[in-house]
Protein backbone atom coordinates (compact mmCIF):
# COMPACT_ATOMS: atom_id res chain seq x y z
CA UNK A 1 29.27 -25.64 -10.00
CA UNK A 2 25.93 -24.25 -8.76
CA UNK A 3 27.62 -21.23 -7.18
CA UNK A 4 29.65 -20.45 -10.29
CA UNK A 5 26.70 -20.90 -12.64
CA UNK A 6 24.54 -18.61 -10.49
CA UNK A 7 27.23 -15.91 -10.49
CA UNK A 8 27.75 -16.30 -14.24
CA UNK A 9 24.04 -15.90 -14.93
CA UNK A 10 23.76 -12.80 -12.75
CA UNK A 11 26.82 -11.23 -14.35
CA UNK A 12 25.45 -12.00 -17.79
CA UNK A 13 22.15 -10.28 -16.96
CA UNK A 14 23.99 -7.22 -15.68
CA UNK A 15 26.17 -7.13 -18.79
CA UNK A 16 23.04 -7.07 -20.95
CA UNK A 17 21.62 -4.02 -19.19
CA UNK A 18 19.85 -5.21 -16.04
CA UNK A 19 20.33 -3.04 -12.95
CA UNK A 20 19.12 -5.68 -10.49
CA UNK A 21 19.21 -9.48 -10.49
CA UNK A 22 17.87 -11.94 -7.94
CA UNK A 23 16.99 -15.63 -7.74
CA UNK A 24 13.75 -16.82 -6.15
CA UNK A 25 13.01 -20.24 -4.71
CA UNK A 26 9.59 -20.87 -6.26
CA UNK A 27 8.44 -22.82 -3.21
CA UNK A 28 8.04 -19.40 -1.59
CA UNK A 29 5.40 -18.30 -4.09
CA UNK A 30 3.55 -21.41 -5.22
CA UNK A 31 0.35 -20.19 -3.56
CA UNK A 32 0.08 -17.09 -5.77
CA UNK A 33 -2.42 -17.01 -8.59
CA UNK A 34 -0.95 -17.62 -12.05
CA UNK A 35 -2.42 -17.93 -15.53
CA UNK A 36 -2.48 -20.79 -16.35
CA UNK A 37 -2.80 -22.05 -12.78
CA UNK A 38 -0.07 -24.68 -13.23
CA UNK A 39 2.43 -22.21 -14.74
CA UNK A 40 5.06 -22.78 -12.02
CA UNK A 41 4.74 -26.56 -11.85
CA UNK A 42 7.75 -27.55 -14.03
CA UNK A 43 10.11 -25.04 -12.43
CA UNK A 44 12.06 -24.69 -9.19
CA UNK A 45 13.66 -21.27 -9.53
CA UNK A 46 12.94 -17.88 -11.03
CA UNK A 47 15.55 -15.39 -12.13
CA UNK A 48 14.22 -11.86 -11.66
CA UNK A 49 15.78 -8.91 -13.46
CA UNK A 50 15.07 -5.24 -12.93
CA UNK A 51 15.68 -2.12 -14.98
CA UNK A 52 15.67 1.16 -13.05
CA UNK A 53 14.22 4.38 -14.44
CA UNK A 54 16.10 7.56 -13.60
CA UNK A 55 14.65 9.74 -10.84
CA UNK A 56 14.92 12.66 -13.26
CA UNK A 57 12.00 11.13 -15.16
CA UNK A 58 9.83 11.16 -12.03
CA UNK A 59 10.86 14.57 -10.70
CA UNK A 60 8.42 16.59 -12.90
CA UNK A 61 5.48 14.33 -11.91
CA UNK A 62 3.03 16.02 -9.55
CA UNK A 63 -0.49 14.58 -9.57
CA UNK A 64 -0.42 12.73 -12.91
CA UNK A 65 2.07 10.99 -15.22
CA UNK A 66 4.06 12.78 -17.88
CA UNK A 67 4.45 11.83 -21.53
CA UNK A 68 8.15 11.19 -20.94
CA UNK A 69 7.46 8.74 -18.11
CA UNK A 70 4.91 6.91 -20.26
CA UNK A 71 7.48 6.56 -23.03
CA UNK A 72 10.22 5.33 -20.73
CA UNK A 73 7.87 2.87 -19.02
CA UNK A 74 7.36 1.17 -22.38
CA UNK A 75 11.06 1.38 -23.22
CA UNK A 76 12.04 -0.27 -19.93
CA UNK A 77 9.59 -3.11 -20.54
CA UNK A 78 10.99 -3.68 -24.02
CA UNK A 79 14.54 -3.79 -22.67
CA UNK A 80 13.50 -6.31 -20.02
CA UNK A 81 11.84 -8.55 -22.60
CA UNK A 82 15.00 -8.47 -24.70
CA UNK A 83 17.25 -9.39 -21.75
CA UNK A 84 14.81 -12.07 -20.56
CA UNK A 85 14.81 -13.71 -23.98
CA UNK A 86 18.61 -13.83 -24.00
CA UNK A 87 18.70 -15.39 -20.53
CA UNK A 88 16.06 -17.92 -21.56
CA UNK A 89 18.22 -18.91 -24.53
CA UNK A 90 21.35 -19.11 -22.38
CA UNK A 91 19.65 -21.41 -19.87
CA UNK A 92 18.14 -23.58 -22.60
CA UNK A 93 21.48 -23.92 -24.41
CA UNK A 94 22.96 -25.85 -21.47
CA UNK A 95 20.01 -28.21 -21.06
CA UNK A 96 17.76 -26.36 -18.61
CA UNK A 97 14.08 -25.64 -18.98
CA UNK A 98 13.51 -21.89 -19.19
CA UNK A 99 10.49 -19.68 -19.84
CA UNK A 100 10.74 -15.89 -19.97
CA UNK A 101 7.68 -14.01 -18.78
CA UNK A 102 6.71 -10.65 -20.30
CA UNK A 103 7.65 -7.58 -18.30
CA UNK A 104 4.12 -6.20 -18.29
CA UNK A 105 1.06 -8.03 -19.60
CA UNK A 106 -2.45 -8.08 -18.17
CA UNK A 107 -3.99 -11.43 -19.12
CA UNK A 108 -7.21 -11.29 -17.09
CA UNK A 109 -8.45 -7.84 -18.08
CA UNK A 110 -11.63 -8.12 -16.03
CA UNK A 111 -9.72 -8.61 -12.78
CA UNK A 112 -6.58 -6.78 -13.93
CA UNK A 113 -4.33 -9.78 -13.33
CA UNK A 114 -1.05 -10.81 -15.05
CA UNK A 115 0.04 -14.32 -15.98
CA UNK A 116 2.57 -14.09 -13.14
CA UNK A 117 2.78 -11.36 -10.45
CA UNK A 118 6.40 -10.30 -10.95
CA UNK A 119 6.48 -8.23 -7.76
CA UNK A 120 5.74 -11.26 -5.58
CA UNK A 121 8.50 -13.26 -7.27
CA UNK A 122 10.92 -10.32 -7.06
CA UNK A 123 10.20 -10.05 -3.34
CA UNK A 124 11.01 -13.77 -2.94
CA UNK A 125 14.24 -13.11 -4.88
CA UNK A 126 15.39 -10.56 -2.29
CA UNK A 127 15.03 -7.50 -4.52
CA UNK A 128 12.83 -5.56 -2.11
CA UNK A 129 9.61 -5.64 -0.12
CA UNK A 130 5.97 -5.07 -1.04
CA UNK A 131 5.29 -1.46 -0.07
CA UNK A 132 2.08 0.16 1.11
CA UNK A 133 1.38 1.15 -2.51
CA UNK A 134 1.59 -2.56 -3.50
CA UNK A 135 4.73 -1.92 -5.55
CA UNK A 136 8.06 -3.57 -4.90
CA UNK A 137 10.32 -1.18 -2.99
CA UNK A 138 14.00 -1.81 -3.67
CA UNK A 139 16.66 -0.65 -1.20
CA UNK A 140 18.61 1.16 -3.93
CA UNK A 141 15.98 2.47 -6.35
CA UNK A 142 12.74 2.44 -4.39
CA UNK A 143 9.73 1.84 -6.65
CA UNK A 144 11.25 3.16 -9.89
CA UNK A 145 12.13 -0.28 -11.28
CA UNK A 146 10.43 -2.45 -13.88
CA UNK A 147 10.80 -6.23 -13.48
CA UNK A 148 10.70 -9.39 -15.56
CA UNK A 149 10.91 -13.06 -14.59
CA UNK A 150 12.53 -16.09 -16.19
CA UNK A 151 11.27 -19.43 -14.86
CA UNK A 152 13.73 -22.32 -14.86
CA UNK A 153 14.60 -25.72 -13.42
CA UNK A 154 18.31 -24.86 -13.35
CA UNK A 155 20.33 -25.64 -10.22
CA UNK A 156 20.98 -22.06 -9.14
CA UNK A 157 21.20 -20.59 -5.66
CA UNK A 158 18.20 -18.68 -4.35
CA UNK A 159 18.49 -15.32 -2.60
CA UNK A 160 16.74 -14.44 0.67
CA UNK A 161 13.81 -12.01 1.00
CA UNK A 162 14.23 -8.73 2.87
CA UNK A 163 11.82 -7.43 5.54
CA UNK A 164 9.13 -4.77 5.17
CA UNK A 165 10.72 -1.35 5.72
CA UNK A 166 8.01 1.23 5.09
CA UNK A 167 7.47 1.78 8.80
CA UNK A 168 5.04 4.57 9.64
CA UNK A 169 5.63 6.51 6.38
CA UNK A 170 2.43 7.62 4.62
CA UNK A 171 3.83 9.70 1.75
CA UNK A 172 2.36 7.42 -0.94
CA UNK A 173 -0.99 7.34 0.87
CA UNK A 174 -1.15 11.12 1.06
CA UNK A 175 -0.06 11.71 -2.55
CA UNK A 176 -2.19 9.13 -4.40
CA UNK A 177 -4.37 11.02 -6.94
CA UNK A 178 -7.02 8.28 -6.72
CA UNK A 179 -6.93 8.11 -2.90
CA UNK A 180 -6.52 4.38 -3.43
CA UNK A 181 -3.78 3.46 -0.92
CA UNK A 182 -5.06 2.34 2.48
CA UNK A 183 -1.74 2.57 4.36
CA UNK A 184 -1.76 -0.96 5.77
CA UNK A 185 1.38 -2.86 6.81
CA UNK A 186 2.42 -6.53 6.74
CA UNK A 187 5.44 -8.71 7.38
CA UNK A 188 5.72 -10.39 3.98
CA UNK A 189 2.71 -9.85 1.71
CA UNK A 190 -0.74 -8.35 2.17
CA UNK A 191 -3.42 -11.03 2.48
CA UNK A 192 -4.80 -9.77 -0.85
CA UNK A 193 -4.55 -6.59 -2.86
CA UNK A 194 -7.74 -5.22 -1.26
CA UNK A 195 -5.85 -5.17 2.03
CA UNK A 196 -3.47 -2.62 0.50
CA UNK A 197 -5.61 -0.70 -1.98
CA UNK A 198 -9.04 0.43 -2.98
CA UNK A 199 -8.09 -1.39 -6.13
CA UNK A 200 -11.00 -0.27 -8.30
CA UNK A 201 -10.08 3.37 -7.64
CA UNK A 202 -6.53 2.77 -8.80
CA UNK A 203 -7.53 0.86 -11.95
CA UNK A 204 -10.20 3.40 -12.86
CA UNK A 205 -7.72 6.28 -12.57
CA UNK A 206 -5.18 4.46 -14.72
CA UNK A 207 -7.52 3.13 -17.40
CA UNK A 208 -10.26 5.73 -17.61
CA UNK A 209 -8.19 8.85 -17.02
CA UNK A 210 -4.44 8.59 -17.57
CA UNK A 211 -4.48 5.98 -20.37
CA UNK A 212 -7.03 7.99 -22.34
CA UNK A 213 -4.87 11.12 -22.46
CA UNK A 214 -3.34 11.44 -25.95
CA UNK A 215 0.15 12.20 -24.60
CA UNK A 216 0.10 9.25 -22.16
CA UNK A 217 -1.70 6.35 -23.86
CA UNK A 218 -0.86 3.74 -21.20
CA UNK A 219 -2.25 2.90 -17.74
CA UNK A 220 0.64 4.46 -15.82
CA UNK A 221 0.81 6.94 -12.96
CA UNK A 222 4.13 7.32 -11.12
CA UNK A 223 2.96 9.64 -8.34
CA UNK A 224 3.49 7.20 -5.44
CA UNK A 225 6.85 6.20 -6.92
CA UNK A 226 8.01 9.81 -7.10
CA UNK A 227 7.17 10.65 -3.46
CA UNK A 228 8.56 7.45 -1.89
CA UNK A 229 11.66 8.27 0.20
CA UNK A 230 13.33 5.09 -1.06
CA UNK A 231 12.96 6.28 -4.67
CA UNK A 232 14.98 9.44 -4.12
CA UNK A 233 18.40 9.56 -5.82
CA UNK A 234 21.23 8.45 -3.58
CA UNK A 235 24.08 10.81 -2.80
CA UNK A 236 27.20 10.51 -4.93
CA UNK A 237 30.22 9.22 -3.05
CA UNK A 238 32.71 11.92 -2.11
CA UNK A 239 35.80 11.95 -4.31
């Protein structure tokens, strides 16, 4: 029953437009900061969905975001929120608790913190590893994926995390327009975000520069995503 229900849920998410789906055992992430702090308490699992953005959107990016990337960033988040809501309703309809989290929402604006760090949960769900740029790096799409999380108490099978695979690569470090990426490595997660980034430099570049440009309007960048080797388009299979 558990195996079939898990497969059915994943297939449903894919049918609604998700490109990636994973299940996290929340015991792996109960130490992370959430708002409110007891957000995870009623739940045992998290379903994580991802929507990939085409590499063609990132290709024109050099040292700053483009208007097209900004637009598609918002579009991807809206799609994720729509799919998450449908999954929440599907879980609730069969008697499970379910709570969809927004794809991108900064709750603590002073410390630039979300209600739930989706990347940490996605890592626990086996969808990638936390890269040197503090983004989730997926084996198929690299960093060009937006994520959303649905918390639940449903009896569904959890996936296993994958190891850190950035190795000695420093492409994101070298390309960062804010010079914010330190180039550190870790097995699972950095001890804190300051281990990975000069965080204030990153936030300042996003908020005070990119988000204020009339054609951008959002705190987005995309440079480190574009240069990551894992983000490059994969070769088409030979016919």
